Amino acid sequence: MRLLPAPGGSGVVFRRTDLDNFEIPATGRNVAKVSYATSLMRQGVLISTTEHLLSALIGMGIDNVIVEVDNLEIPILDGSALPYVEAIQSVGIRPQRRRREYIRILTPVEVREGDKFIGVYPGSGYTIDYTIEFPAPIGRQSASIDLAAETYGALIAPARTFGYKADEQRLRDMGLIRGASEENAIVLGKQGPENGPLRFDDEYVRHKVLDLIGDLALAGHRIEGRVVAERAGHAMHTALVSRLMKDRAAWELARVPVDSPEEPRAAREAAHMRTPALQGV
């Protein structure tokens, strides 16, 4: 996989180099299927497991990039977004002249499914409150993050995906997690992780925040507002994107004024779109 600079206004575009450079924009209309990962499809061409890379791009403030990949799945690496963040940081990020556009939430948009819930509300910055509840040894965990604080690389990106050892064979029989191993996921036994210490005490919920950031990137722009999720997952994340895109009265496409004193400092600094000069990931 390679990440290449793209012109202002391009957004994130996946390019299948093994299929005559066929392109799939990272937008909600191209969501194909969602179970244990988020996949995109256009005209029968698939890109799978997009959420970790998209999360890293949003977390690093990157709006425009071409993602070249020679197969149908984005590399899982260590199961987190940290390798992507480190690779981007190693080559730098370039400002672009065109001002950043973002989705400013005007009225609440919610999705409910039994005791599961996700909603987005008006607010300054981009804040996320996420609560999960899983069988032991995870239990109930909650986390809050403000992406405007520019702490994504330290507090969210390192959080790895996870799974229960007891579910492994069933999922493999379904054709899922075929590439899963102790090198790219937290493997949970009855007593806890079987492959080393956690990076955070609440690494599980932090990874769900990571996933959510990546899935909401499919709205096509960074969100200005507050997101609240309770026991949600990929399917509900992308359902929120779909509902948000259909409810055009719930949001507006806004540009950050470069020198407006009314805008928060972080928003002013993000006024110019940024793109990575990144290759060889």
PDB file of C-alpha atoms in Angstrom:
ATOM      1  CA  MET A   1       0.000   0.000   0.000  1.00  0.00           C
ATOM      2  CA  ARG A   2       1.086   3.565  -0.718  1.00  0.00           C
ATOM      3  CA  LEU A   3      -0.397   6.911   0.305  1.00  0.00           C
ATOM      4  CA  LEU A   4       0.044   9.645  -2.305  1.00  0.00           C
ATOM      5  CA  PRO A   5      -0.643  13.409  -2.179  1.00  0.00           C
ATOM      6  CA  ALA A   6      -3.903  14.524  -3.788  1.00  0.00           C
ATOM      7  CA  PRO A   7      -5.231  17.925  -4.931  1.00  0.00           C
ATOM      8  CA  GLY A   8      -7.417  20.021  -2.642  1.00  0.00           C
ATOM      9  CA  GLY A   9     -11.038  18.903  -2.711  1.00  0.00           C
ATOM     10  CA  SER A  10     -10.205  15.317  -3.717  1.00  0.00           C
ATOM     11  CA  GLY A  11     -11.064  13.686  -0.408  1.00  0.00           C
ATOM     12  CA  VAL A  12      -9.845  10.155   0.333  1.00  0.00           C
ATOM     13  CA  VAL A  13      -9.790   7.908  -2.737  1.00  0.00           C
ATOM     14  CA  PHE A  14      -8.823   4.221  -2.749  1.00  0.00           C
ATOM     15  CA  ARG A  15      -7.114   3.054  -5.941  1.00  0.00           C
ATOM     16  CA  ARG A  16      -6.859  -0.660  -6.788  1.00  0.00           C
ATOM     17  CA  THR A  17      -3.541  -0.846  -8.667  1.00  0.00           C
ATOM     18  CA  ASP A  18      -4.155  -4.529  -9.438  1.00  0.00           C
ATOM     19  CA  LEU A  19      -7.378  -3.614 -11.287  1.00  0.00           C
ATOM     20  CA  ASP A  20      -6.238  -0.928 -13.746  1.00  0.00           C
ATOM     21  CA  ASN A  21      -6.148   1.741 -11.009  1.00  0.00           C
ATOM     22  CA  PHE A  22      -9.912   1.491 -10.407  1.00  0.00           C
ATOM     23  CA  GLU A  23     -10.914   4.160  -7.873  1.00  0.00           C
ATOM     24  CA  ILE A  24     -13.355   3.975  -4.967  1.00  0.00           C
ATOM     25  CA  PRO A  25     -14.004   7.249  -3.094  1.00  0.00           C
ATOM     26  CA  ALA A  26     -14.285   6.857   0.685  1.00  0.00           C
ATOM     27  CA  THR A  27     -17.888   8.008   1.006  1.00  0.00           C
ATOM     28  CA  GLY A  28     -21.012   6.594   2.607  1.00  0.00           C
ATOM     29  CA  ARG A  29     -22.659   5.811  -0.728  1.00  0.00           C
ATOM     30  CA  ASN A  30     -19.949   3.206  -1.380  1.00  0.00           C
ATOM     31  CA  VAL A  31     -20.399   1.264   1.876  1.00  0.00           C
ATOM     32  CA  ALA A  32     -20.782  -2.376   0.851  1.00  0.00           C
ATOM     33  CA  LYS A  33     -21.019  -4.497   3.969  1.00  0.00           C
ATOM     34  CA  VAL A  34     -20.362  -4.067   7.636  1.00  0.00           C
ATOM     35  CA  SER A  35     -19.822  -6.805  10.201  1.00  0.00           C
ATOM     36  CA  TYR A  36     -16.458  -7.056  11.936  1.00  0.00           C
ATOM     37  CA  ALA A  37     -14.994  -4.417   9.589  1.00  0.00           C
ATOM     38  CA  THR A  38     -16.156  -1.748   7.147  1.00  0.00           C
ATOM     39  CA  SER A  39     -15.910  -2.475   3.420  1.00  0.00           C
ATOM     40  CA  LEU A  40     -16.456  -0.230   0.405  1.00  0.00           C
ATOM     41  CA  MET A  41     -17.571  -1.313  -3.062  1.00  0.00           C
ATOM     42  CA  ARG A  42     -18.059   0.417  -6.393  1.00  0.00           C
ATOM     43  CA  GLN A  43     -19.124  -1.388  -9.558  1.00  0.00           C
ATOM     44  CA  GLY A  44     -18.332  -4.727  -7.959  1.00  0.00           C
ATOM     45  CA  VAL A  45     -14.804  -3.739  -6.878  1.00  0.00           C
ATOM     46  CA  LEU A  46     -14.183  -4.167  -3.135  1.00  0.00           C
ATOM     47  CA  ILE A  47     -11.955  -2.485  -0.552  1.00  0.00           C
ATOM     48  CA  SER A  48     -12.132  -4.116   2.885  1.00  0.00           C
ATOM     49  CA  THR A  49     -11.128  -3.104   6.441  1.00  0.00           C
ATOM     50  CA  THR A  50     -10.914   0.622   5.761  1.00  0.00           C
ATOM     51  CA  GLU A  51     -11.679   1.975   9.221  1.00  0.00           C
ATOM     52  CA  HIS A  52      -8.205   2.036  10.823  1.00  0.00           C
ATOM     53  CA  LEU A  53      -6.561   3.939   7.969  1.00  0.00           C
ATOM     54  CA  LEU A  54      -9.485   6.361   7.647  1.00  0.00           C
ATOM     55  CA  SER A  55      -9.339   6.940  11.399  1.00  0.00           C
ATOM     56  CA  ALA A  56      -5.638   7.797  11.199  1.00  0.00           C
ATOM     57  CA  LEU A  57      -6.245  10.252   8.354  1.00  0.00           C
ATOM     58  CA  ILE A  58      -9.033  12.070  10.226  1.00  0.00           C
ATOM     59  CA  GLY A  59      -7.065  11.992  13.460  1.00  0.00           C
ATOM     60  CA  MET A  60      -4.045  13.552  11.730  1.00  0.00           C
ATOM     61  CA  GLY A  61      -6.121  16.219   9.976  1.00  0.00           C
ATOM     62  CA  ILE A  62      -5.614  14.885   6.439  1.00  0.00           C
ATOM     63  CA  ASP A  63      -8.387  15.642   3.971  1.00  0.00           C
ATOM     64  CA  ASN A  64      -6.968  14.670   0.587  1.00  0.00           C
ATOM     65  CA  VAL A  65      -5.018  11.520  -0.230  1.00  0.00           C
ATOM     66  CA  ILE A  66      -4.886   8.707  -2.772  1.00  0.00           C
ATOM     67  CA  VAL A  67      -4.571   5.255  -1.235  1.00  0.00           C
ATOM     68  CA  GLU A  68      -2.977   2.807  -3.649  1.00  0.00           C
ATOM     69  CA  VAL A  69      -3.472  -0.843  -2.728  1.00  0.00           C
ATOM     70  CA  ASP A  70      -2.839  -3.998  -4.773  1.00  0.00           C
ATOM     71  CA  ASN A  71      -5.426  -6.231  -3.113  1.00  0.00           C
ATOM     72  CA  LEU A  72      -8.914  -6.035  -1.647  1.00  0.00           C
ATOM     73  CA  GLU A  73      -7.926  -5.462   2.001  1.00  0.00           C
ATOM     74  CA  ILE A  74      -6.127  -2.611   3.720  1.00  0.00           C
ATOM     75  CA  PRO A  75      -3.163  -3.921   5.788  1.00  0.00           C
ATOM     76  CA  ILE A  76      -4.140  -4.647   9.394  1.00  0.00           C
ATOM     77  CA  LEU A  77      -0.546  -4.107  10.661  1.00  0.00           C
ATOM     78  CA  ASP A  78      -0.623  -4.403  14.471  1.00  0.00           C
ATOM     79  CA  GLY A  79      -4.394  -3.976  14.737  1.00  0.00           C
ATOM     80  CA  SER A  80      -4.208  -0.282  15.604  1.00  0.00           C
ATOM     81  CA  ALA A  81      -3.793   2.982  13.677  1.00  0.00           C
ATOM     82  CA  LEU A  82      -0.400   3.785  15.217  1.00  0.00           C
ATOM     83  CA  PRO A  83       1.782   2.467  12.341  1.00  0.00           C
ATOM     84  CA  TYR A  84      -0.133   4.707   9.926  1.00  0.00           C
ATOM     85  CA  VAL A  85       0.257   7.730  12.204  1.00  0.00           C
ATOM     86  CA  GLU A  86       3.990   7.122  12.609  1.00  0.00           C
ATOM     87  CA  ALA A  87       4.477   6.698   8.844  1.00  0.00           C
ATOM     88  CA  ILE A  88       2.620   9.950   8.146  1.00  0.00           C
ATOM     89  CA  GLN A  89       4.619  11.795  10.789  1.00  0.00           C
ATOM     90  CA  SER A  90       7.882  10.493   9.314  1.00  0.00           C
ATOM     91  CA  VAL A  91       7.279  12.247   5.969  1.00  0.00           C
ATOM     92  CA  GLY A  92       5.291  15.276   7.082  1.00  0.00           C
ATOM     93  CA  ILE A  93       2.016  16.931   6.134  1.00  0.00           C
ATOM     94  CA  ARG A  94       1.692  19.752   3.607  1.00  0.00           C
ATOM     95  CA  PRO A  95      -0.849  22.605   3.876  1.00  0.00           C
ATOM     96  CA  GLN A  96      -3.019  23.314   0.848  1.00  0.00           C
ATOM     97  CA  ARG A  97      -4.477  26.627  -0.256  1.00  0.00           C
ATOM     98  CA  ARG A  98      -8.097  25.577  -0.318  1.00  0.00           C
ATOM     99  CA  ARG A  99      -9.831  26.052   3.027  1.00  0.00           C
ATOM    100  CA  ARG A 100     -11.061  22.975   4.836  1.00  0.00           C
ATOM    101  CA  GLU A 101     -14.759  22.194   4.582  1.00  0.00           C
ATOM    102  CA  TYR A 102     -16.439  20.372   7.437  1.00  0.00           C
ATOM    103  CA  ILE A 103     -19.900  19.140   8.357  1.00  0.00           C
ATOM    104  CA  ARG A 104     -21.371  21.420  11.016  1.00  0.00           C
ATOM    105  CA  ILE A 105     -24.189  19.644  12.879  1.00  0.00           C
ATOM    106  CA  LEU A 106     -27.296  21.832  13.260  1.00  0.00           C
ATOM    107  CA  THR A 107     -29.858  19.429  14.762  1.00  0.00           C
ATOM    108  CA  PRO A 108     -29.555  16.009  16.457  1.00  0.00           C
ATOM    109  CA  VAL A 109     -29.443  12.856  14.324  1.00  0.00           C
ATOM    110  CA  GLU A 110     -29.836   9.510  16.122  1.00  0.00           C
ATOM    111  CA  VAL A 111     -29.913   5.785  15.414  1.00  0.00           C
ATOM    112  CA  ARG A 112     -31.343   3.296  17.935  1.00  0.00           C
ATOM    113  CA  GLU A 113     -31.442  -0.488  17.889  1.00  0.00           C
ATOM    114  CA  GLY A 114     -32.730  -2.055  21.093  1.00  0.00           C
ATOM    115  CA  ASP A 115     -30.315  -1.078  23.851  1.00  0.00           C
ATOM    116  CA  LYS A 116     -27.756   0.178  21.321  1.00  0.00           C
ATOM    117  CA  PHE A 117     -27.563   3.827  20.419  1.00  0.00           C
ATOM    118  CA  ILE A 118     -25.535   6.406  18.510  1.00  0.00           C
ATOM    119  CA  GLY A 119     -26.252  10.084  17.906  1.00  0.00           C
ATOM    120  CA  VAL A 120     -24.574  13.269  16.743  1.00  0.00           C
ATOM    121  CA  TYR A 121     -25.401  16.721  18.160  1.00  0.00           C
ATOM    122  CA  PRO A 122     -24.430  20.352  17.615  1.00  0.00           C
ATOM    123  CA  GLY A 123     -21.247  21.423  19.359  1.00  0.00           C
ATOM    124  CA  SER A 124     -17.890  23.092  18.846  1.00  0.00           C
ATOM    125  CA  GLY A 125     -14.913  20.947  17.899  1.00  0.00           C
ATOM    126  CA  TYR A 126     -15.237  17.201  17.370  1.00  0.00           C
ATOM    127  CA  THR A 127     -15.922  15.329  20.606  1.00  0.00           C
ATOM    128  CA  ILE A 128     -16.814  11.666  21.094  1.00  0.00           C
ATOM    129  CA  ASP A 129     -18.307   9.945  24.138  1.00  0.00           C
ATOM    130  CA  TYR A 130     -18.341   6.149  23.752  1.00  0.00           C
ATOM    131  CA  THR A 131     -19.526   3.413  26.136  1.00  0.00           C
ATOM    132  CA  ILE A 132     -19.089  -0.308  25.505  1.00  0.00           C
ATOM    133  CA  GLU A 133     -20.280  -3.390  27.379  1.00  0.00           C
ATOM    134  CA  PHE A 134     -18.845  -6.843  26.653  1.00  0.00           C
ATOM    135  CA  PRO A 135     -18.623 -10.139  28.542  1.00  0.00           C
ATOM    136  CA  ALA A 136     -15.790 -10.612  31.028  1.00  0.00           C
ATOM    137  CA  PRO A 137     -13.001  -9.768  31.205  1.00  0.00           C
ATOM    138  CA  ILE A 138     -13.912  -6.453  29.473  1.00  0.00           C
ATOM    139  CA  GLY A 139     -17.178  -5.459  31.127  1.00  0.00           C
ATOM    140  CA  ARG A 140     -18.345  -1.847  30.811  1.00  0.00           C
ATOM    141  CA  GLN A 141     -15.951   0.923  29.764  1.00  0.00           C
ATOM    142  CA  SER A 142     -16.404   4.553  28.743  1.00  0.00           C
ATOM    143  CA  ALA A 143     -14.104   7.079  27.087  1.00  0.00           C
ATOM    144  CA  SER A 144     -14.270  10.673  25.894  1.00  0.00           C
ATOM    145  CA  ILE A 145     -12.018  12.388  23.373  1.00  0.00           C
ATOM    146  CA  ASP A 146     -11.785  15.848  21.857  1.00  0.00           C
ATOM    147  CA  LEU A 147     -10.045  15.619  18.473  1.00  0.00           C
ATOM    148  CA  ALA A 148      -9.413  19.363  18.579  1.00  0.00           C
ATOM    149  CA  ALA A 149      -6.969  18.703  21.425  1.00  0.00           C
ATOM    150  CA  GLU A 150      -4.668  16.969  18.910  1.00  0.00           C
ATOM    151  CA  THR A 151      -4.116  13.952  21.171  1.00  0.00           C
ATOM    152  CA  TYR A 152      -5.273  11.309  18.687  1.00  0.00           C
ATOM    153  CA  GLY A 153      -1.773   9.967  18.020  1.00  0.00           C
ATOM    154  CA  ALA A 154      -1.035   9.420  21.702  1.00  0.00           C
ATOM    155  CA  LEU A 155      -4.411   8.447  23.170  1.00  0.00           C
ATOM    156  CA  ILE A 156      -6.406   6.699  20.425  1.00  0.00           C
ATOM    157  CA  ALA A 157      -4.153   5.524  17.573  1.00  0.00           C
ATOM    158  CA  PRO A 158      -2.258   2.887  19.657  1.00  0.00           C
ATOM    159  CA  ALA A 159      -5.458   1.070  20.754  1.00  0.00           C
ATOM    160  CA  ARG A 160      -5.652  -2.375  19.105  1.00  0.00           C
ATOM    161  CA  THR A 161      -8.575  -4.407  17.884  1.00  0.00           C
ATOM    162  CA  PHE A 162      -9.600  -7.339  20.087  1.00  0.00           C
ATOM    163  CA  GLY A 163     -11.454 -10.622  20.058  1.00  0.00           C
ATOM    164  CA  TYR A 164     -12.385 -13.557  22.260  1.00  0.00           C
ATOM    165  CA  LYS A 165     -10.425 -16.797  21.898  1.00  0.00           C
ATOM    166  CA  ALA A 166     -13.661 -18.736  22.365  1.00  0.00           C
ATOM    167  CA  ASP A 167     -15.127 -17.130  19.210  1.00  0.00           C
ATOM    168  CA  GLU A 168     -12.127 -17.778  16.973  1.00  0.00           C
ATOM    169  CA  GLN A 169     -13.139 -21.060  15.334  1.00  0.00           C
ATOM    170  CA  ARG A 170     -16.731 -19.964  14.749  1.00  0.00           C
ATOM    171  CA  LEU A 171     -15.582 -16.791  13.009  1.00  0.00           C
ATOM    172  CA  ARG A 172     -13.007 -18.646  10.904  1.00  0.00           C
ATOM    173  CA  ASP A 173     -15.699 -21.110   9.842  1.00  0.00           C
ATOM    174  CA  MET A 174     -17.674 -18.080   8.626  1.00  0.00           C
ATOM    175  CA  GLY A 175     -14.716 -16.961   6.507  1.00  0.00           C
ATOM    176  CA  LEU A 176     -13.856 -14.101   8.866  1.00  0.00           C
ATOM    177  CA  ILE A 177     -10.651 -13.099  10.721  1.00  0.00           C
ATOM    178  CA  ARG A 178      -8.559 -15.348   8.484  1.00  0.00           C
ATOM    179  CA  GLY A 179      -5.557 -13.075   8.969  1.00  0.00           C
ATOM    180  CA  ALA A 180      -6.017 -12.616  12.716  1.00  0.00           C
ATOM    181  CA  SER A 181      -3.125 -13.484  15.010  1.00  0.00           C
ATOM    182  CA  GLU A 182      -1.539 -12.489  18.301  1.00  0.00           C
ATOM    183  CA  GLU A 183       0.546  -9.954  16.353  1.00  0.00           C
ATOM    184  CA  ASN A 184      -2.440  -7.914  15.146  1.00  0.00           C
ATOM    185  CA  ALA A 185      -5.137  -8.249  17.822  1.00  0.00           C
ATOM    186  CA  ILE A 186      -5.660  -8.550  21.557  1.00  0.00           C
ATOM    187  CA  VAL A 187      -6.641 -12.189  22.131  1.00  0.00           C
ATOM    188  CA  LEU A 188      -8.940 -12.508  25.147  1.00  0.00           C
ATOM    189  CA  GLY A 189      -9.134 -15.648  27.229  1.00  0.00           C
ATOM    190  CA  LYS A 190     -11.212 -16.241  30.338  1.00  0.00           C
ATOM    191  CA  GLN A 191      -8.658 -14.519  32.561  1.00  0.00           C
ATOM    192  CA  GLY A 192      -7.778 -11.638  30.254  1.00  0.00           C
ATOM    193  CA  PRO A 193      -5.375 -10.912  27.369  1.00  0.00           C
ATOM    194  CA  GLU A 194      -3.321 -13.943  26.341  1.00  0.00           C
ATOM    195  CA  ASN A 195      -0.710 -12.015  24.354  1.00  0.00           C
ATOM    196  CA  GLY A 196       0.940  -9.498  26.589  1.00  0.00           C
ATOM    197  CA  PRO A 197      -0.078  -6.402  28.556  1.00  0.00           C
ATOM    198  CA  LEU A 198      -2.597  -3.818  27.401  1.00  0.00           C
ATOM    199  CA  ARG A 199      -1.364  -0.471  26.121  1.00  0.00           C
ATOM    200  CA  PHE A 200      -4.117   1.265  28.145  1.00  0.00           C
ATOM    201  CA  ASP A 201      -6.319   0.007  30.962  1.00  0.00           C
ATOM    202  CA  ASP A 202      -9.309   0.947  28.784  1.00  0.00           C
ATOM    203  CA  GLU A 203      -7.778  -0.039  25.443  1.00  0.00           C
ATOM    204  CA  TYR A 204     -10.976  -1.790  24.331  1.00  0.00           C
ATOM    205  CA  VAL A 205     -13.189   1.298  24.381  1.00  0.00           C
ATOM    206  CA  ARG A 206     -10.395   3.432  22.940  1.00  0.00           C
ATOM    207  CA  HIS A 207     -10.276   1.100  19.952  1.00  0.00           C
ATOM    208  CA  LYS A 208     -14.023   1.500  19.497  1.00  0.00           C
ATOM    209  CA  VAL A 209     -13.483   5.271  19.409  1.00  0.00           C
ATOM    210  CA  LEU A 210     -10.773   4.665  16.790  1.00  0.00           C
ATOM    211  CA  ASP A 211     -13.211   2.624  14.690  1.00  0.00           C
ATOM    212  CA  LEU A 212     -15.932   5.242  15.029  1.00  0.00           C
ATOM    213  CA  ILE A 213     -13.660   8.047  13.824  1.00  0.00           C
ATOM    214  CA  GLY A 214     -12.773   5.976  10.773  1.00  0.00           C
ATOM    215  CA  ASP A 215     -16.354   5.022   9.977  1.00  0.00           C
ATOM    216  CA  LEU A 216     -17.639   8.600  10.341  1.00  0.00           C
ATOM    217  CA  ALA A 217     -14.937   9.699   7.884  1.00  0.00           C
ATOM    218  CA  LEU A 218     -17.263   8.201   5.258  1.00  0.00           C
ATOM    219  CA  ALA A 219     -19.414  11.313   5.645  1.00  0.00           C
ATOM    220  CA  GLY A 220     -16.780  12.840   3.360  1.00  0.00           C
ATOM    221  CA  HIS A 221     -15.686  15.595   5.726  1.00  0.00           C
ATOM    222  CA  ARG A 222     -14.632  15.975   9.329  1.00  0.00           C
ATOM    223  CA  ILE A 223     -17.576  16.574  11.654  1.00  0.00           C
ATOM    224  CA  GLU A 224     -18.084  19.661  13.809  1.00  0.00           C
ATOM    225  CA  GLY A 225     -20.237  18.419  16.674  1.00  0.00           C
ATOM    226  CA  ARG A 226     -20.572  15.920  19.515  1.00  0.00           C
ATOM    227  CA  VAL A 227     -21.005  12.178  18.968  1.00  0.00           C
ATOM    228  CA  VAL A 228     -22.420   9.885  21.664  1.00  0.00           C
ATOM    229  CA  ALA A 229     -22.358   6.099  21.262  1.00  0.00           C
ATOM    230  CA  GLU A 230     -23.662   3.363  23.562  1.00  0.00           C
ATOM    231  CA  ARG A 231     -22.819  -0.261  22.677  1.00  0.00           C
ATOM    232  CA  ALA A 232     -22.657   0.640  19.002  1.00  0.00           C
ATOM    233  CA  GLY A 233     -20.433  -0.917  16.324  1.00  0.00           C
ATOM    234  CA  HIS A 234     -19.518  -0.658  12.645  1.00  0.00           C
ATOM    235  CA  ALA A 235     -23.078  -1.240  11.413  1.00  0.00           C
ATOM    236  CA  MET A 236     -24.518   1.525  13.595  1.00  0.00           C
ATOM    237  CA  HIS A 237     -21.602   3.866  12.822  1.00  0.00           C
ATOM    238  CA  THR A 238     -22.265   3.616   9.091  1.00  0.00           C
ATOM    239  CA  ALA A 239     -26.042   3.748   9.645  1.00  0.00           C
ATOM    240  CA  LEU A 240     -25.508   7.126  11.320  1.00  0.00           C
ATOM    241  CA  VAL A 241     -23.519   8.306   8.296  1.00  0.00           C
ATOM    242  CA  SER A 242     -26.344   7.199   5.992  1.00  0.00           C
ATOM    243  CA  ARG A 243     -29.021   8.913   8.069  1.00  0.00           C
ATOM    244  CA  LEU A 244     -26.945  12.068   8.367  1.00  0.00           C
ATOM    245  CA  MET A 245     -26.428  12.262   4.605  1.00  0.00           C
ATOM    246  CA  LYS A 246     -30.158  11.821   3.974  1.00  0.00           C
ATOM    247  CA  ASP A 247     -31.204  14.479   6.518  1.00  0.00           C
ATOM    248  CA  ARG A 248     -29.793  17.491   4.692  1.00  0.00           C
ATOM    249  CA  ALA A 249     -31.504  19.917   7.079  1.00  0.00           C
ATOM    250  CA  ALA A 250     -29.512  18.527  10.023  1.00  0.00           C
ATOM    251  CA  TRP A 251     -26.156  19.932   8.904  1.00  0.00           C
ATOM    252  CA  GLU A 252     -24.399  22.451   6.738  1.00  0.00           C
ATOM    253  CA  LEU A 253     -21.139  22.350   4.836  1.00  0.00           C
ATOM    254  CA  ALA A 254     -18.992  25.107   6.297  1.00  0.00           C
ATOM    255  CA  ARG A 255     -15.517  26.493   5.768  1.00  0.00           C
ATOM    256  CA  VAL A 256     -13.271  27.547   8.619  1.00  0.00           C
ATOM    257  CA  PRO A 257     -12.483  31.291   8.501  1.00  0.00           C
ATOM    258  CA  VAL A 258      -8.685  31.582   8.566  1.00  0.00           C
ATOM    259  CA  ASP A 259      -8.448  34.581  10.894  1.00  0.00           C
ATOM    260  CA  SER A 260     -11.826  34.680  12.588  1.00  0.00           C
ATOM    261  CA  PRO A 261     -11.423  35.456  16.328  1.00  0.00           C
ATOM    262  CA  GLU A 262     -14.744  33.742  16.990  1.00  0.00           C
ATOM    263  CA  GLU A 263     -13.393  30.377  15.839  1.00  0.00           C
ATOM    264  CA  PRO A 264     -11.562  28.112  18.323  1.00  0.00           C
ATOM    265  CA  ARG A 265      -7.777  28.135  17.916  1.00  0.00           C
ATOM    266  CA  ALA A 266      -7.649  24.513  16.754  1.00  0.00           C
ATOM    267  CA  ALA A 267     -10.284  25.173  14.122  1.00  0.00           C
ATOM    268  CA  ARG A 268      -8.358  28.159  12.758  1.00  0.00           C
ATOM    269  CA  GLU A 269      -5.186  26.087  12.537  1.00  0.00           C
ATOM    270  CA  ALA A 270      -7.082  23.443  10.568  1.00  0.00           C
ATOM    271  CA  ALA A 271      -8.381  25.969   8.044  1.00  0.00           C
ATOM    272  CA  HIS A 272      -6.026  24.836   5.315  1.00  0.00           C
ATOM    273  CA  MET A 273      -6.442  21.266   4.103  1.00  0.00           C
ATOM    274  CA  ARG A 274      -3.439  19.062   4.630  1.00  0.00           C
ATOM    275  CA  THR A 275      -2.163  16.129   2.615  1.00  0.00           C
ATOM    276  CA  PRO A 276       0.657  13.647   3.230  1.00  0.00           C
ATOM    277  CA  ALA A 277       3.644  13.045   1.017  1.00  0.00           C
ATOM    278  CA  LEU A 278       3.666   9.422   2.142  1.00  0.00           C
ATOM    279  CA  GLN A 279       4.852   6.365   0.249  1.00  0.00           C
ATOM    280  CA  GLY A 280       5.964   2.869   1.055  1.00  0.00           C
ATOM    281  CA  VAL A 281       3.661   1.994   3.950  1.00  0.00           C
TER     282      VAL A 281
END
